[in-house]
Amino acid sequence: MAWRASHYVVAGSLAAAGLLWAAHEAWSARRLLTAPAIVVTSAYDDWADTLRARETVSDLLTRAGITGRDYVALLRAAHALDARRLRPGLVFQLRRLKGDSVTRRLGVRTGPEVRLWMTRLGGDSGWSETVETIPWTTTRLRATGVIQSNLYDALDGAVPDSFLPSKERIALAWAIADVYDWEVDFTRDIRPGDRFEVLIERLESPEGERRFGRILAARVDVAATPSYAFYFEGETARGGFYDDKGRSLRRAFLRAPLQYRRISSRFGGRFHPILNRWRSHQGTDYAAAWGTPVRATADGIVSFAGREGGYGNLIEIRHANGIRTRYGHLSKFAKGLQVGQRVTQDQTVGYVGSTGLSTGPHLHYEFLVNGRATNPQRKDAGPVQAVPSKLKPVFDTLRTQLLAELEPRPGAVAARVD
């Protein structure tokens, strides 16, 4: 069959296509092979290291490769870092170039609001210091609960970790006890079923850390009788707490010779107070760990400090208006304490022991009025200071505002923990 002109056109097209394909394959065989591009996600190794018990900062920095002159240069540049006061558990953030053994940067929180950064300079130029201020936001919150055994257990049960972590709940319990230091002895005045309510400022960091700030107002039922506390500054920069009638909670005598934080079962030596009366009912016994600091409950003059029969090591302090206090079974006296010395309220005068007629470490405390042993009731706690009359309207307004947040009406807007 004779070819037509169209047949020659098709054949020419196929031949041209074949030549192009052959040329492409020949070029592909000759070109260089290339690998996919490498994407660097991070040029640094970042890790954390914790200062361990019985370690110095030198031990930790040695693990980070900072030794010898390098270590000395870092400490010389770190003006905001006191290497002698660093506590175990402190976390250091460290950084170095990948594949390098030399630490380039380290950071550490030297306080709740301060972070210190140390950065290595080029060559042998040493280190540079940067102090970063951590911003904390403040929120007013309310917590309430029922006391069955002690204040801390009540707080621990009523306040979740999302509200305040455990360590901060302990700080809150101590703060409540400090507010009522002149009014309430939390080891003997509180009864099961007594309630507490507290309005606080809570601080939160950008990383989500939460800590206790300060108490603004509180109510503690003492044997079912409410006792209020409202923070008020007045004309001075140093504020204080006042009750709902504008009377200061600060008195001449503290309610207890031991701080609540020192004898509560959840703190310190983990001893829970055991309250027993002597057969002669001359005083009150406070069970506490050996060596617990004993404080003077009021200003006075030391009238006796020595060994006294069944009391063992005894301190007697003379106060105004014919009042004397006694502190017995002490392991030792405060350094330098002597007869005739003037002491101030809350000053450490001795330490808990078990001298004299004692079966275990505890403090025997007596409160005598004109030589007669009695219980340190509020009527004997000294005169009551009140808000000055010219500031009473200001206090009344503040008290009303705080009370509305402390005890909100149903439906009122207030942060709380149920």
Tab-separated table of C-alpha atoms in Angstrom:
chain	number	residue	atom	x	y	z
A	1	MET	CA	0.000	0.000	0.000
A	2	ALA	CA	1.403	3.336	-1.020
A	3	TRP	CA	2.064	5.793	1.832
A	4	ARG	CA	0.149	8.927	1.936
A	5	ALA	CA	1.574	12.251	2.922
A	6	SER	CA	-0.109	12.018	6.356
A	7	HIS	CA	1.758	8.791	7.123
A	8	TYR	CA	5.094	10.533	6.602
A	9	VAL	CA	4.039	13.333	8.995
A	10	VAL	CA	3.116	10.895	11.788
A	11	ALA	CA	6.319	8.932	11.370
A	12	GLY	CA	8.387	12.087	11.562
A	13	SER	CA	6.679	13.164	14.760
A	14	LEU	CA	7.321	9.815	16.454
A	15	ALA	CA	10.974	9.881	15.446
A	16	ALA	CA	11.399	13.386	16.855
A	17	ALA	CA	9.750	12.364	20.127
A	18	GLY	CA	12.052	9.373	20.414
A	19	LEU	CA	15.122	11.538	19.953
A	20	LEU	CA	13.960	13.945	22.687
A	21	TRP	CA	13.339	11.092	25.154
A	22	ALA	CA	16.734	9.567	24.443
A	23	ALA	CA	18.406	12.921	25.003
A	24	HIS	CA	16.539	13.354	28.361
A	25	GLU	CA	17.606	9.917	29.604
A	26	ALA	CA	21.193	10.584	28.589
A	27	TRP	CA	21.216	13.867	30.548
A	28	SER	CA	19.607	12.234	33.604
A	29	ALA	CA	22.344	9.621	33.648
A	30	ARG	CA	25.050	12.269	33.624
A	31	ARG	CA	23.677	14.822	36.206
A	32	LEU	CA	24.927	14.873	39.840
A	33	LEU	CA	22.875	13.205	42.578
A	34	THR	CA	21.773	15.629	45.401
A	35	ALA	CA	20.435	14.907	48.989
A	36	PRO	CA	17.402	16.654	50.547
A	37	ALA	CA	18.202	19.935	52.335
A	38	ILE	CA	19.043	19.615	56.090
A	39	VAL	CA	16.647	21.557	58.314
A	40	VAL	CA	18.172	22.621	61.680
A	41	THR	CA	15.431	22.686	64.308
A	42	SER	CA	17.691	23.783	67.188
A	43	ALA	CA	21.315	24.729	67.416
A	44	TYR	CA	21.411	24.284	71.207
A	45	ASP	CA	21.072	21.665	73.896
A	46	ASP	CA	18.951	22.943	76.791
A	47	TRP	CA	18.716	21.089	80.085
A	48	ALA	CA	18.099	21.647	83.780
A	49	ASP	CA	20.151	20.627	86.809
A	50	THR	CA	19.157	20.782	90.471
A	51	LEU	CA	21.375	21.729	93.396
A	52	ARG	CA	21.431	18.636	95.569
A	53	ALA	CA	21.587	18.278	99.330
A	54	ARG	CA	25.034	18.981	100.811
A	55	GLU	CA	26.219	20.358	97.460
A	56	THR	CA	27.770	23.717	96.644
A	57	VAL	CA	27.152	25.664	93.460
A	58	SER	CA	30.692	24.654	92.441
A	59	ASP	CA	29.592	21.002	92.291
A	60	LEU	CA	26.669	21.818	90.020
A	61	LEU	CA	28.702	24.058	87.720
A	62	THR	CA	31.394	21.400	87.442
A	63	ARG	CA	28.797	19.078	85.922
A	64	ALA	CA	28.076	21.879	83.431
A	65	GLY	CA	31.750	22.144	82.491
A	66	ILE	CA	32.341	25.459	84.291
A	67	THR	CA	35.486	25.019	86.359
A	68	GLY	CA	38.715	26.738	87.337
A	69	ARG	CA	39.171	30.275	86.023
A	70	ASP	CA	35.897	30.022	84.153
A	71	TYR	CA	34.076	29.368	87.435
A	72	VAL	CA	35.864	32.260	89.164
A	73	ALA	CA	35.026	34.612	86.281
A	74	LEU	CA	31.345	33.628	86.448
A	75	LEU	CA	31.099	34.290	90.185
A	76	ARG	CA	32.929	37.600	89.778
A	77	ALA	CA	30.374	38.722	87.177
A	78	ALA	CA	27.313	37.391	89.059
A	79	HIS	CA	26.664	40.293	91.456
A	80	ALA	CA	23.060	39.172	92.125
A	81	LEU	CA	24.059	35.594	93.034
A	82	ASP	CA	25.163	34.796	96.589
A	83	ALA	CA	26.733	31.366	96.158
A	84	ARG	CA	26.860	30.829	99.943
A	85	ARG	CA	23.104	31.171	100.434
A	86	LEU	CA	21.809	28.857	97.712
A	87	ARG	CA	19.461	26.198	99.059
A	88	PRO	CA	19.160	22.568	97.903
A	89	GLY	CA	16.438	22.106	95.327
A	90	LEU	CA	17.317	25.237	93.362
A	91	VAL	CA	16.970	24.565	89.609
A	92	PHE	CA	19.502	25.910	87.088
A	93	GLN	CA	18.617	26.214	83.383
A	94	LEU	CA	21.654	25.523	81.163
A	95	ARG	CA	22.390	25.879	77.417
A	96	ARG	CA	25.250	24.959	75.084
A	97	LEU	CA	25.816	24.595	71.341
A	98	LYS	CA	25.043	21.142	69.974
A	99	GLY	CA	28.172	19.047	69.944
A	100	ASP	CA	29.959	21.456	72.267
A	101	SER	CA	30.938	20.737	75.879
A	102	VAL	CA	31.069	24.387	76.944
A	103	THR	CA	28.025	25.887	78.641
A	104	ARG	CA	27.073	29.154	76.976
A	105	ARG	CA	24.287	30.352	79.256
A	106	LEU	CA	22.732	29.558	82.619
A	107	GLY	CA	19.699	30.890	84.429
A	108	VAL	CA	18.445	30.559	87.996
A	109	ARG	CA	15.585	31.959	90.043
A	110	THR	CA	17.195	33.807	92.936
A	111	GLY	CA	13.780	34.817	94.303
A	112	PRO	CA	10.082	34.616	93.460
A	113	GLU	CA	10.288	37.788	91.384
A	114	VAL	CA	13.874	37.629	90.100
A	115	ARG	CA	15.577	35.425	87.507
A	116	LEU	CA	19.319	35.730	86.905
A	117	TRP	CA	20.865	34.984	83.497
A	118	MET	CA	24.613	34.525	82.982
A	119	THR	CA	25.832	34.558	79.350
A	120	ARG	CA	29.318	33.669	78.146
A	121	LEU	CA	31.038	36.444	76.194
A	122	GLY	CA	33.180	35.808	73.122
A	123	GLY	CA	36.698	34.491	73.509
A	124	ASP	CA	38.049	34.725	77.041
A	125	SER	CA	36.079	37.852	77.924
A	126	GLY	CA	34.214	36.169	80.794
A	127	TRP	CA	30.509	36.391	81.526
A	128	SER	CA	27.771	39.026	81.470
A	129	GLU	CA	24.908	39.253	83.961
A	130	THR	CA	21.255	40.033	83.215
A	131	VAL	CA	18.672	40.345	85.989
A	132	GLU	CA	15.105	39.699	84.840
A	133	THR	CA	12.098	40.867	86.865
A	134	ILE	CA	9.255	38.339	86.758
A	135	PRO	CA	5.815	40.000	86.657
A	136	TRP	CA	3.197	38.458	88.956
A	137	THR	CA	-0.490	39.252	88.562
A	138	THR	CA	-2.620	39.698	91.674
A	139	THR	CA	-6.072	38.159	92.162
A	140	ARG	CA	-8.382	38.476	95.186
A	141	LEU	CA	-9.794	35.111	96.204
A	142	ARG	CA	-11.788	33.661	99.065
A	143	ALA	CA	-11.409	30.346	100.874
A	144	THR	CA	-13.597	28.834	103.568
A	145	GLY	CA	-13.607	25.600	105.516
A	146	VAL	CA	-14.452	23.787	108.755
A	147	ILE	CA	-11.786	22.966	111.364
A	148	GLN	CA	-11.978	19.418	112.712
A	149	SER	CA	-8.450	18.747	113.996
A	150	ASN	CA	-6.267	21.779	113.229
A	151	LEU	CA	-6.140	24.784	110.939
A	152	TYR	CA	-3.752	23.310	108.396
A	153	ASP	CA	-5.769	20.116	107.902
A	154	ALA	CA	-8.882	22.261	107.358
A	155	LEU	CA	-7.091	24.365	104.736
A	156	ASP	CA	-5.587	21.293	103.109
A	157	GLY	CA	-9.009	19.736	102.725
A	158	ALA	CA	-10.806	22.879	101.546
A	159	VAL	CA	-8.201	24.347	99.196
A	160	PRO	CA	-7.182	22.322	96.099
A	161	ASP	CA	-3.750	22.409	94.461
A	162	SER	CA	-5.211	24.403	91.580
A	163	PHE	CA	-5.983	27.193	94.052
A	164	LEU	CA	-2.714	27.080	96.021
A	165	PRO	CA	0.017	24.398	96.053
A	166	SER	CA	0.726	22.555	99.299
A	167	LYS	CA	3.692	24.707	100.335
A	168	GLU	CA	1.625	27.874	99.880
A	169	ARG	CA	-1.285	26.430	101.864
A	170	ILE	CA	1.114	25.966	104.767
A	171	ALA	CA	2.184	29.612	104.394
A	172	LEU	CA	-1.482	30.648	104.435
A	173	ALA	CA	-2.142	28.661	107.627
A	174	TRP	CA	0.841	30.341	109.298
A	175	ALA	CA	-0.343	33.751	108.134
A	176	ILE	CA	-3.825	33.228	109.604
A	177	ALA	CA	-2.275	32.166	112.908
A	178	ASP	CA	-0.006	35.235	112.864
A	179	VAL	CA	-2.987	37.560	112.284
A	180	TYR	CA	-4.710	36.134	115.381
A	181	ASP	CA	-1.520	35.783	117.438
A	182	TRP	CA	-2.948	38.043	120.172
A	183	GLU	CA	-6.509	36.700	119.989
A	184	VAL	CA	-6.529	32.969	119.364
A	185	ASP	CA	-4.378	30.078	120.524
A	186	PHE	CA	-5.015	27.642	117.679
A	187	THR	CA	-3.767	24.721	119.771
A	188	ARG	CA	-6.373	25.085	122.527
A	189	ASP	CA	-9.097	27.643	121.688
A	190	ILE	CA	-10.456	26.010	118.534
A	191	ARG	CA	-13.167	23.347	118.758
A	192	PRO	CA	-14.192	20.792	116.089
A	193	GLY	CA	-16.772	22.404	113.834
A	194	ASP	CA	-15.374	25.945	114.101
A	195	ARG	CA	-15.269	27.641	110.694
A	196	PHE	CA	-12.799	29.943	109.010
A	197	GLU	CA	-13.152	32.310	106.067
A	198	VAL	CA	-10.254	34.212	104.548
A	199	LEU	CA	-9.948	36.779	101.739
A	200	ILE	CA	-6.470	36.782	100.239
A	201	GLU	CA	-4.381	38.119	97.404
A	202	ARG	CA	-2.965	35.324	95.268
A	203	LEU	CA	-0.032	35.914	92.919
A	204	GLU	CA	0.417	34.140	89.582
A	205	SER	CA	3.483	34.179	87.306
A	206	PRO	CA	3.473	34.065	83.484
A	207	GLU	CA	4.499	30.373	83.757
A	208	GLY	CA	1.385	29.582	85.821
A	209	GLU	CA	3.061	29.384	89.232
A	210	ARG	CA	0.763	30.360	92.083
A	211	ARG	CA	1.682	31.591	95.536
A	212	PHE	CA	0.091	33.195	98.554
A	213	GLY	CA	0.373	36.977	98.708
A	214	ARG	CA	-1.270	38.452	101.813
A	215	ILE	CA	-4.435	38.360	103.891
A	216	LEU	CA	-6.950	41.163	103.413
A	217	ALA	CA	-9.694	39.971	105.760
A	218	ALA	CA	-10.539	36.902	107.808
A	219	ARG	CA	-13.125	35.395	110.110
A	220	VAL	CA	-12.351	32.556	112.526
A	221	ASP	CA	-14.999	31.060	114.790
A	222	VAL	CA	-13.611	30.522	118.280
A	223	ALA	CA	-15.879	28.132	120.146
A	224	ALA	CA	-18.639	29.135	117.675
A	225	THR	CA	-18.050	32.871	118.316
A	226	PRO	CA	-16.888	34.798	115.222
A	227	SER	CA	-13.666	36.805	115.395
A	228	TYR	CA	-13.057	39.181	112.478
A	229	ALA	CA	-9.842	40.696	111.149
A	230	PHE	CA	-9.602	43.485	108.543
A	231	TYR	CA	-6.314	44.860	107.234
A	232	PHE	CA	-6.142	48.666	107.517
A	233	GLU	CA	-3.179	51.011	107.021
A	234	GLY	CA	-4.589	54.348	108.109
A	235	GLU	CA	-2.086	57.192	108.114
A	236	THR	CA	1.056	55.061	108.446
A	237	ALA	CA	2.748	52.857	105.886
A	238	ARG	CA	2.729	50.005	108.398
A	239	GLY	CA	-0.770	48.601	108.564
A	240	GLY	CA	-2.397	46.219	111.001
A	241	PHE	CA	-5.481	44.104	111.598
A	242	TYR	CA	-8.611	45.370	113.335
A	243	ASP	CA	-11.824	43.642	114.359
A	244	ASP	CA	-15.287	44.551	113.053
A	245	LYS	CA	-15.575	47.332	115.647
A	246	GLY	CA	-12.294	48.958	114.660
A	247	ARG	CA	-10.245	47.646	117.594
A	248	SER	CA	-6.676	46.523	116.964
A	249	LEU	CA	-5.971	42.812	117.298
A	250	ARG	CA	-2.514	43.634	118.612
A	251	ARG	CA	-2.386	43.369	122.407
A	252	ALA	CA	0.177	43.509	125.193
A	253	PHE	CA	0.213	39.688	125.537
A	254	LEU	CA	0.385	36.959	122.928
A	255	ARG	CA	-2.042	34.088	123.389
A	256	ALA	CA	0.692	31.432	123.305
A	257	PRO	CA	4.438	31.252	124.058
A	258	LEU	CA	5.094	29.069	120.995
A	259	GLN	CA	4.386	29.991	117.391
A	260	TYR	CA	1.662	27.878	115.802
A	261	ARG	CA	4.004	26.969	112.961
A	262	ARG	CA	6.423	25.475	115.483
A	263	ILE	CA	4.031	23.048	117.137
A	264	SER	CA	1.362	22.122	114.591
A	265	SER	CA	1.459	18.462	113.574
A	266	ARG	CA	2.066	19.292	109.924
A	267	PHE	CA	5.014	21.659	110.398
A	268	GLY	CA	8.581	21.556	111.711
A	269	GLY	CA	9.229	18.482	113.839
A	270	ARG	CA	5.695	17.198	113.054
A	271	PHE	CA	4.612	17.121	116.734
A	272	HIS	CA	0.896	17.687	117.358
A	273	PRO	CA	0.086	19.731	120.481
A	274	ILE	CA	-1.176	17.754	123.458
A	275	LEU	CA	-2.822	19.960	126.071
A	276	ASN	CA	-2.727	18.597	129.642
A	277	ARG	CA	-3.279	20.326	132.952
A	278	TRP	CA	-1.010	19.947	135.956
A	279	ARG	CA	-2.696	18.461	138.973
A	280	SER	CA	-2.454	21.855	140.666
A	281	HIS	CA	-3.787	23.579	137.524
A	282	GLN	CA	-0.969	26.094	137.638
A	283	GLY	CA	-0.302	26.252	133.920
A	284	THR	CA	-0.579	24.781	130.457
A	285	ASP	CA	1.691	22.253	128.779
A	286	TYR	CA	2.621	22.586	125.097
A	287	ALA	CA	4.132	19.475	123.502
A	288	ALA	CA	6.739	20.444	120.907
A	289	ALA	CA	10.000	19.221	119.437
A	290	TRP	CA	13.179	19.479	121.481
A	291	GLY	CA	14.843	22.830	120.788
A	292	THR	CA	11.693	24.635	119.607
A	293	PRO	CA	12.143	28.395	120.286
A	294	VAL	CA	10.143	29.751	123.241
A	295	ARG	CA	9.092	33.405	123.029
A	296	ALA	CA	8.196	36.005	125.617
A	297	THR	CA	4.469	36.661	125.394
A	298	ALA	CA	4.921	40.348	126.339
A	299	ASP	CA	7.499	43.017	127.059
A	300	GLY	CA	9.085	42.652	130.492
A	301	ILE	CA	12.160	42.150	132.641
A	302	VAL	CA	13.722	38.750	133.407
A	303	SER	CA	13.317	38.168	137.134
A	304	PHE	CA	14.625	34.571	137.238
A	305	ALA	CA	16.654	32.336	134.903
A	306	GLY	CA	18.034	29.112	136.365
A	307	ARG	CA	17.271	25.679	137.799
A	308	GLU	CA	14.124	25.459	139.940
A	309	GLY	CA	13.035	22.039	141.285
A	310	GLY	CA	10.380	20.277	139.198
A	311	TYR	CA	10.371	23.118	136.676
A	312	GLY	CA	13.879	22.217	135.592
A	313	ASN	CA	15.357	25.130	133.677
A	314	LEU	CA	12.956	27.998	134.333
A	315	ILE	CA	12.574	31.595	133.139
A	316	GLU	CA	10.305	34.064	134.908
A	317	ILE	CA	9.497	37.460	133.347
A	318	ARG	CA	7.960	40.376	135.224
A	319	HIS	CA	5.471	42.508	133.278
A	320	ALA	CA	3.407	45.599	134.044
A	321	ASN	CA	0.332	45.566	136.323
A	322	GLY	CA	1.616	42.772	138.577
A	323	ILE	CA	1.706	40.123	135.859
A	324	ARG	CA	4.426	37.475	135.614
A	325	THR	CA	4.921	34.647	133.137
A	326	ARG	CA	6.925	31.437	133.638
A	327	TYR	CA	8.487	29.092	131.079
A	328	GLY	CA	9.589	25.690	132.422
A	329	HIS	CA	11.396	22.453	131.416
A	330	LEU	CA	13.637	24.371	128.999
A	331	SER	CA	16.597	22.631	127.401
A	332	LYS	CA	18.583	25.872	127.504
A	333	PHE	CA	18.240	29.643	127.715
A	334	ALA	CA	18.686	32.093	124.840
A	335	LYS	CA	22.282	33.202	124.408
A	336	GLY	CA	23.156	36.096	126.724
A	337	LEU	CA	19.882	35.975	128.686
A	338	GLN	CA	20.327	37.076	132.297
A	339	VAL	CA	18.354	38.350	135.278
A	340	GLY	CA	17.500	42.027	135.006
A	341	GLN	CA	17.531	41.986	131.215
A	342	ARG	CA	14.639	43.679	129.375
A	343	VAL	CA	12.976	41.497	126.742
A	344	THR	CA	10.390	42.346	124.110
A	345	GLN	CA	7.258	40.579	122.988
A	346	ASP	CA	7.941	37.646	120.618
A	347	GLN	CA	11.658	37.617	121.548
A	348	THR	CA	13.182	34.133	121.900
A	349	VAL	CA	14.102	33.561	125.543
A	350	GLY	CA	14.727	29.808	125.616
A	351	TYR	CA	14.197	26.455	123.937
A	352	VAL	CA	11.866	23.521	124.621
A	353	GLY	CA	13.379	20.664	126.585
A	354	SER	CA	12.516	18.038	129.197
A	355	THR	CA	14.380	19.120	132.318
A	356	GLY	CA	12.933	18.734	135.823
A	357	LEU	CA	9.872	16.525	136.394
A	358	SER	CA	9.114	15.826	132.754
A	359	THR	CA	8.496	12.665	130.754
A	360	GLY	CA	9.127	14.218	127.340
A	361	PRO	CA	9.974	17.475	125.575
A	362	HIS	CA	7.363	20.143	126.183
A	363	LEU	CA	6.920	23.655	127.560
A	364	HIS	CA	5.172	24.424	130.813
A	365	TYR	CA	3.700	27.931	130.652
A	366	GLU	CA	2.232	29.882	133.565
A	367	PHE	CA	0.433	33.231	133.652
A	368	LEU	CA	0.268	34.812	137.113
A	369	VAL	CA	-1.631	37.953	138.162
A	370	ASN	CA	-0.529	39.354	141.556
A	371	GLY	CA	1.031	35.978	142.342
A	372	ARG	CA	-2.072	33.956	141.461
A	373	ALA	CA	-1.934	31.528	138.545
A	374	THR	CA	-4.664	32.121	135.977
A	375	ASN	CA	-5.421	31.554	132.326
A	376	PRO	CA	-4.292	34.306	129.941
A	377	GLN	CA	-7.785	35.506	129.022
A	378	ARG	CA	-8.351	38.425	126.668
A	379	LYS	CA	-9.208	40.724	129.572
A	380	ASP	CA	-5.618	40.299	130.753
A	381	ALA	CA	-4.109	40.831	127.303
A	382	GLY	CA	-3.675	44.574	127.780
A	383	PRO	CA	-5.487	47.703	126.649
A	384	VAL	CA	-7.177	47.745	123.249
A	385	GLN	CA	-6.058	50.304	120.664
A	386	ALA	CA	-8.752	51.519	118.285
A	387	VAL	CA	-8.774	53.204	114.897
A	388	PRO	CA	-8.407	56.990	115.466
A	389	SER	CA	-11.796	58.716	115.406
A	390	LYS	CA	-10.880	60.876	112.394
A	391	LEU	CA	-10.118	57.719	110.391
A	392	LYS	CA	-13.153	55.752	111.538
A	393	PRO	CA	-15.283	56.650	108.463
A	394	VAL	CA	-12.465	55.472	106.172
A	395	PHE	CA	-12.151	52.240	108.115
A	396	ASP	CA	-15.911	51.666	108.100
A	397	THR	CA	-16.022	52.011	104.308
A	398	LEU	CA	-13.119	49.608	103.847
A	399	ARG	CA	-14.592	47.121	106.325
A	400	THR	CA	-17.912	47.111	104.452
A	401	GLN	CA	-16.152	46.453	101.145
A	402	LEU	CA	-13.982	43.654	102.543
A	403	LEU	CA	-16.891	42.072	104.413
A	404	ALA	CA	-18.914	41.909	101.177
A	405	GLU	CA	-16.072	39.922	99.581
A	406	LEU	CA	-15.388	37.825	102.672
A	407	GLU	CA	-19.043	36.857	103.195
A	408	PRO	CA	-20.732	37.418	99.825
A	409	ARG	CA	-24.500	37.297	99.575
A	410	PRO	CA	-25.977	34.478	97.449
A	411	GLY	CA	-25.480	35.368	93.804
A	412	ALA	CA	-22.768	37.949	94.513
A	413	VAL	CA	-19.664	37.771	92.356
A	414	ALA	CA	-16.696	36.554	94.390
A	415	ALA	CA	-13.945	34.052	93.774
A	416	ARG	CA	-14.155	31.234	96.261
A	417	VAL	CA	-13.189	27.689	97.032
A	418	ASP	CA	-16.031	25.418	98.102
